[in-house]
Short mmCIF file of C-alpha atoms in Angstrom, two decimals:
data_model
loop_
_atom_site.label_atom_id
_atom_site.label_comp_id
_atom_site.label_asym_id
_atom_site.label_seq_id
_atom_site.Cartn_x
_atom_site.Cartn_y
_atom_site.Cartn_z
CA MET O 771 -29.08 -7.22 10.24
CA SER O 772 -31.72 -5.05 8.55
CA ARG O 773 -34.37 -6.52 6.27
CA SER O 774 -32.70 -4.81 3.29
CA SER O 775 -29.26 -6.20 4.21
CA LYS O 776 -30.70 -9.68 4.71
CA SER O 777 -32.38 -9.65 1.33
CA LYS O 778 -29.08 -8.65 -0.27
CA ALA O 779 -27.28 -11.46 1.52
CA ASP O 780 -29.94 -13.94 0.40
CA LYS O 781 -29.69 -12.70 -3.16
CA GLN O 782 -25.90 -13.08 -3.14
CA MET O 783 -26.23 -16.62 -1.77
CA ASP O 784 -28.76 -17.51 -4.47
CA GLU O 785 -26.40 -16.21 -7.15
CA LYS O 786 -23.52 -18.25 -5.73
CA ILE O 787 -25.68 -21.38 -5.62
CA VAL O 788 -26.55 -20.94 -9.29
CA GLN O 789 -22.87 -20.52 -10.20
CA PHE O 790 -21.85 -23.46 -8.01
CA CYS O 791 -24.39 -25.76 -9.65
CA ALA O 792 -23.45 -24.57 -13.15
CA VAL O 793 -19.77 -25.33 -12.61
CA THR O 794 -20.05 -28.57 -10.63
CA GLY O 795 -23.37 -30.07 -11.69
CA ALA O 796 -24.17 -30.50 -7.99
CA SER O 797 -27.64 -30.28 -6.49
CA THR O 798 -28.90 -27.02 -5.01
CA ARG O 799 -28.88 -28.68 -1.58
CA ASP O 800 -25.20 -29.63 -1.87
CA ALA O 801 -24.32 -26.21 -3.27
CA LYS O 802 -25.90 -24.47 -0.28
CA ARG O 803 -24.18 -26.86 2.14
CA PHE O 804 -20.70 -26.19 0.72
CA LEU O 805 -21.26 -22.43 0.42
CA GLU O 806 -22.51 -22.10 3.99
CA LYS O 807 -19.40 -23.93 5.18
CA HIS O 808 -16.75 -22.18 3.05
CA LYS O 809 -18.40 -18.80 2.27
CA ARG O 810 -16.23 -18.05 -0.81
CA LEU O 811 -17.48 -19.52 -4.08
CA ASP O 812 -14.10 -20.65 -5.41
CA ILE O 813 -13.10 -22.34 -2.14
CA ALA O 814 -16.50 -24.07 -1.90
CA ILE O 815 -16.11 -25.40 -5.46
CA ASP O 816 -12.58 -26.58 -4.82
CA SER O 817 -13.74 -28.32 -1.63
CA TYR O 818 -16.51 -30.03 -3.56
CA TYR O 819 -14.07 -31.32 -6.16
CA THR O 820 -11.72 -32.52 -3.41
CA ASP O 821 -14.49 -34.26 -1.49
CA PRO O 822 -18.00 -34.18 -3.04
CA SER O 823 -19.33 -35.95 0.03
CA GLY O 824 -18.34 -33.02 2.23
CA GLY O 825 -16.71 -35.30 4.78
CA SER O 826 -18.78 -38.49 4.45
CA THR O 827 -17.27 -41.94 3.92
CA ALA O 828 -17.40 -41.60 0.12
CA GLN O 829 -14.02 -41.78 -1.63
CA ALA O 830 -12.43 -38.35 -2.12
CA VAL O 831 -10.49 -37.03 -5.07
CA PRO O 832 -6.73 -37.31 -4.33
CA PRO O 833 -5.23 -34.03 -3.05
CA ALA O 834 -2.91 -31.97 -5.20
CA SER O 835 0.58 -33.46 -5.48
CA THR O 836 3.43 -31.51 -3.89
CA SER O 837 5.96 -33.18 -6.19
CA LYS O 838 4.01 -32.27 -9.31
CA LEU O 839 3.74 -28.66 -8.15
CA ASN O 840 7.47 -28.53 -7.47
CA GLN O 841 8.15 -29.89 -10.95
CA LEU O 842 5.95 -27.21 -12.48
CA PHE O 843 7.65 -24.56 -10.36
CA ASP O 844 11.08 -25.73 -11.55
CA LYS O 845 9.87 -25.55 -15.14
CA TYR O 846 9.20 -21.81 -14.81
CA LYS O 847 11.80 -20.86 -12.17
CA ASP O 848 14.44 -18.29 -13.06
CA PRO O 849 17.84 -20.04 -13.32
CA ASP O 850 19.47 -17.20 -11.40
CA SER O 851 16.85 -16.95 -8.66
CA ASP O 852 14.93 -19.03 -6.16
CA ASN O 853 11.67 -17.62 -7.52
CA ILE O 854 9.70 -17.66 -10.72
CA ALA O 855 10.45 -14.26 -12.27
CA VAL O 856 8.92 -12.25 -15.12
CA ASN O 857 10.09 -14.49 -17.98
CA GLY O 858 8.83 -17.60 -16.21
CA THR O 859 5.52 -15.88 -15.51
CA ILE O 860 5.13 -15.05 -19.20
CA ASN O 861 5.79 -18.70 -20.11
CA PHE O 862 3.34 -19.83 -17.45
CA CYS O 863 0.66 -17.50 -18.81
CA GLU O 864 1.25 -18.85 -22.33
CA ASP O 865 0.71 -22.41 -21.07
CA LEU O 866 -2.46 -21.30 -19.30
CA GLY O 867 -3.67 -19.44 -22.38
CA VAL O 868 -4.19 -16.26 -20.40
CA ASP O 869 -2.96 -12.70 -21.02
CA PRO O 870 -0.41 -11.62 -18.37
CA GLU O 871 -2.53 -8.48 -17.91
CA ASP O 872 -5.76 -10.41 -17.30
CA VAL O 873 -7.44 -9.33 -14.06
CA VAL O 874 -7.54 -12.95 -12.87
CA LEU O 875 -3.75 -12.87 -12.39
CA LEU O 876 -4.33 -10.44 -9.51
CA ALA O 877 -6.50 -13.10 -7.86
CA VAL O 878 -3.77 -15.68 -8.46
CA ALA O 879 -1.22 -13.28 -6.94
CA HIS O 880 -3.39 -13.02 -3.82
CA ASP O 881 -4.05 -16.75 -3.46
CA LEU O 882 -0.40 -17.71 -4.10
CA LYS O 883 0.94 -14.81 -1.99
CA SER O 884 3.05 -13.42 -4.81
CA PRO O 885 5.92 -11.38 -3.29
CA ALA O 886 6.02 -8.91 -6.20
CA MET O 887 4.54 -8.35 -9.64
CA GLY O 888 5.39 -11.23 -11.97
CA GLU O 889 7.12 -13.20 -9.20
CA TRP O 890 6.18 -16.35 -7.28
CA SER O 891 7.94 -18.04 -4.38
CA ARG O 892 8.08 -21.82 -4.16
CA LYS O 893 6.21 -21.91 -0.84
CA GLY O 894 3.47 -19.60 -2.07
CA TRP O 895 3.18 -21.56 -5.32
CA VAL O 896 2.93 -24.99 -3.66
CA ASP O 897 0.73 -23.95 -0.72
CA GLY O 898 -1.53 -21.80 -2.90
CA TRP O 899 -2.17 -24.35 -5.64
CA LYS O 900 -2.61 -27.15 -3.08
CA ALA O 901 -5.28 -25.09 -1.34
CA LEU O 902 -6.98 -24.68 -4.70
CA GLY O 903 -6.68 -28.41 -5.43
CA CYS O 904 -4.53 -27.97 -8.55
CA ASP O 905 -1.33 -29.73 -9.61
CA SER O 906 -1.59 -29.56 -13.42
CA ILE O 907 -2.04 -26.88 -16.06
CA SER O 908 -5.49 -28.21 -16.97
CA ALA O 909 -6.63 -28.00 -13.34
CA MET O 910 -5.16 -24.52 -13.03
CA LYS O 911 -7.04 -23.38 -16.14
CA ALA O 912 -10.30 -24.54 -14.54
CA ALA O 913 -9.38 -22.83 -11.27
CA LEU O 914 -8.73 -19.54 -13.08
CA THR O 915 -12.25 -19.62 -14.49
CA ARG O 916 -13.68 -20.06 -11.01
CA MET O 917 -11.39 -17.39 -9.57
CA ARG O 918 -12.38 -14.90 -12.26
CA ASP O 919 -16.06 -15.48 -11.54
CA SER O 920 -15.54 -15.20 -7.79
CA LEU O 921 -13.50 -12.02 -8.15
CA GLY O 922 -16.32 -10.43 -10.11
CA SER O 923 -19.20 -11.56 -7.90
CA ASP O 924 -17.91 -11.98 -4.32
CA PRO O 925 -17.51 -8.60 -2.52
CA GLU O 926 -15.37 -10.05 0.27
CA TYR O 927 -12.98 -11.83 -2.09
CA PHE O 928 -12.82 -8.76 -4.35
CA GLN O 929 -11.76 -6.63 -1.39
CA GLN O 930 -9.09 -9.14 -0.37
CA VAL O 931 -7.60 -9.18 -3.86
CA TYR O 932 -7.97 -5.42 -4.23
CA ASN O 933 -6.07 -4.70 -0.99
CA TYR O 934 -3.39 -7.28 -1.75
CA THR O 935 -2.83 -5.72 -5.16
CA PHE O 936 -1.55 -2.55 -3.51
CA GLU O 937 0.78 -4.48 -1.22
CA PHE O 938 2.43 -6.76 -3.74
CA SER O 939 2.78 -4.13 -6.48
CA ARG O 940 4.22 -1.35 -4.33
CA PRO O 941 7.98 -0.91 -4.91
CA PRO O 942 10.16 -1.97 -1.94
CA GLY O 943 10.61 0.85 0.54
CA GLN O 944 7.86 2.98 -1.03
CA ARG O 945 4.73 3.96 0.87
CA SER O 946 2.76 4.93 -2.23
CA LEU O 947 1.92 3.39 -5.57
CA ALA O 948 2.80 5.35 -8.71
CA GLY O 949 -0.25 7.07 -10.16
CA ASP O 950 -0.04 5.41 -13.57
CA MET O 951 0.38 1.98 -11.99
CA ALA O 952 -2.59 2.53 -9.67
CA GLN O 953 -4.70 3.62 -12.62
CA GLY O 954 -3.69 0.51 -14.54
CA PHE O 955 -4.90 -1.72 -11.71
CA TRP O 956 -8.11 0.28 -11.32
CA GLU O 957 -8.74 -0.17 -15.05
CA LEU O 958 -8.61 -3.94 -14.50
CA LEU O 959 -10.41 -4.26 -11.18
CA ILE O 960 -13.20 -1.67 -11.10
CA PRO O 961 -15.00 -2.63 -14.35
CA HIS O 962 -14.72 -6.32 -13.44
CA GLY O 963 -16.25 -5.75 -10.01
CA LEU O 964 -19.02 -3.56 -11.43
CA ALA O 965 -19.92 -6.07 -14.13
CA GLY O 966 -20.05 -9.05 -11.76
CA GLY O 967 -21.76 -7.39 -8.81
CA ALA O 968 -18.85 -7.39 -6.36
CA LEU O 969 -19.02 -3.58 -6.42
CA ALA O 970 -22.79 -3.34 -6.27
CA HIS O 971 -24.03 -0.15 -4.60
CA VAL O 972 -24.48 -0.63 -0.84
CA GLY O 973 -25.62 2.79 0.34
CA SER O 974 -23.82 5.36 2.45
CA ARG O 975 -21.03 4.75 4.98
CA ASP O 976 -23.38 5.10 7.96
CA GLY O 977 -25.68 2.37 6.70
CA ASP O 978 -28.36 4.60 5.13
CA GLU O 979 -29.83 2.56 2.29
CA ASP O 980 -32.56 4.97 1.18
CA ASP O 981 -30.69 5.71 -2.04
CA ASP O 982 -30.70 1.97 -2.85
CA MET O 983 -34.45 1.79 -2.25
CA ASN O 984 -34.94 4.72 -4.61
CA GLY O 985 -33.20 2.83 -7.39
CA ASP O 986 -29.87 4.64 -7.28
CA GLU O 987 -27.33 2.43 -9.00
CA GLY O 988 -24.36 4.35 -7.65
CA TRP O 989 -20.97 4.24 -9.35
CA ASN O 990 -20.72 3.23 -13.00
CA ASP O 991 -18.09 2.97 -15.75
CA GLU O 992 -18.52 6.65 -16.68
CA HIS O 993 -17.54 7.65 -13.16
CA THR O 994 -14.41 5.51 -13.43
CA GLN O 995 -13.39 7.55 -16.45
CA TRP O 996 -14.15 10.77 -14.55
CA TRP O 997 -11.84 9.56 -11.79
CA PHE O 998 -9.03 9.02 -14.30
CA ASP O 999 -9.68 12.41 -15.91
CA PHE O 1000 -9.55 14.03 -12.48
CA LEU O 1001 -6.26 12.35 -11.57
CA THR O 1002 -4.75 13.37 -14.90
CA GLU O 1003 -5.82 17.01 -14.52
CA ARG O 1004 -4.66 17.04 -10.90
CA GLY O 1005 -1.28 15.63 -11.84
CA SER O 1006 -1.27 12.96 -9.11
CA LYS O 1007 2.25 11.66 -8.45
CA GLY O 1008 1.28 8.73 -6.28
CA VAL O 1009 -1.56 6.96 -4.48
CA SER O 1010 -1.29 6.27 -0.75
CA LYS O 1011 -2.50 3.08 0.89
CA ASP O 1012 -5.23 5.04 2.63
CA THR O 1013 -6.52 6.50 -0.64
CA TRP O 1014 -6.32 3.12 -2.37
CA GLN O 1015 -8.32 1.33 0.32
CA MET O 1016 -10.87 4.09 0.95
CA PHE O 1017 -11.52 4.48 -2.77
CA LEU O 1018 -13.03 0.98 -2.77
CA GLU O 1019 -15.52 1.92 -0.03
CA PHE O 1020 -16.19 5.19 -1.85
CA VAL O 1021 -17.08 3.37 -5.08
CA ARG O 1022 -19.43 1.04 -3.22
CA THR O 1023 -21.24 3.77 -1.28
CA ILE O 1024 -21.35 6.98 -3.33
CA ASP O 1025 -24.63 7.81 -5.06
CA SER O 1026 -24.71 8.47 -8.80
CA LYS O 1027 -25.26 12.23 -8.30
CA PHE O 1028 -22.47 12.54 -5.69
CA GLU O 1029 -24.96 14.17 -3.32
CA VAL O 1030 -24.75 11.81 -0.32
CA TYR O 1031 -21.21 12.56 0.81
CA ASP O 1032 -20.09 13.76 4.23
CA VAL O 1033 -17.13 16.11 3.81
CA GLU O 1034 -16.61 16.00 7.59
CA ALA O 1035 -16.03 12.24 7.55
CA ALA O 1036 -12.55 10.70 7.43
CA TRP O 1037 -12.28 10.52 3.67
CA PRO O 1038 -8.88 11.27 2.07
CA SER O 1039 -8.67 14.82 0.74
CA THR O 1040 -8.25 13.44 -2.77
CA LEU O 1041 -11.77 12.03 -2.62
CA ASP O 1042 -13.12 15.31 -1.20
CA ASP O 1043 -11.65 17.09 -4.21
CA PHE O 1044 -12.99 14.47 -6.62
CA VAL O 1045 -16.54 14.85 -5.31
CA GLU O 1046 -16.38 18.59 -6.07
CA TYR O 1047 -14.98 17.76 -9.51
CA ALA O 1048 -17.76 15.24 -10.20
CA ARG O 1049 -20.47 17.61 -9.01
CA GLY O 1050 -19.08 20.23 -11.36
CA ARG O 1051 -19.27 17.85 -14.31
CA ILE O 1052 -22.85 16.91 -13.43
CA ALA O 1053 -23.87 20.57 -13.13
CA LYS O 1054 -22.27 21.32 -16.49
CA ASP O 1055 -24.05 18.38 -18.14
CA ASP O 1056 -27.39 19.46 -16.64
CA ALA O 1057 -27.00 23.10 -17.67
#
């Protein structure tokens, strides 16, 4: 690991420790211990609440109740289906006090292995909430706060949720995601990741970090709007899995002037075209 990469990793750990202590009231020593063991902030916090001793002989908080989770599932379950469907999801969101279009619901979909948008299976619901240590609406509300923070600040968790979003939202039998639907998810995810640091600039694909050292902040909210303008002008009909996944790496690695970009690399042609589009806008603005 390079010195630059190590300093970034240390900085991310320090930020997680601060967040862990703020949420739990734990000591810095305990925060570091749980984070080193569980890596992800939300899982470390949930583990702390389940067993603050981290495995010592101290009494642990009782685990989430399967029966309580089944009762909650039955409350929201569609009467004509084995799953919670859209109407049940809306009712669930009302009880949580969260907008159904809140970005945190994408994290919930990932952690509960939602089979499709607005749907939840019993197994995914029970296993997911048990892993998060929740069996009541109040506990779930607290978990959503932690998940939202983790989604914004944890690059690894952000990528997991981002990739899962494509899979669970893609219509059955379709290989691509409709352009307007993809844009809707990007509108939720990209600003959240930029604001929290999960999409912090990491340099070029081959590991060159000189642009970071020169203070290049990389992608920003203006570029997100350029991307949408480009897709609209291009008349994109759909977004492939390859484009969806590579776009995340592109956002993390492209410099703010779109100069450090290898057209010979294995980028999707859509991104090749967008780089030319962005360079044209920059040249026009500088003229």
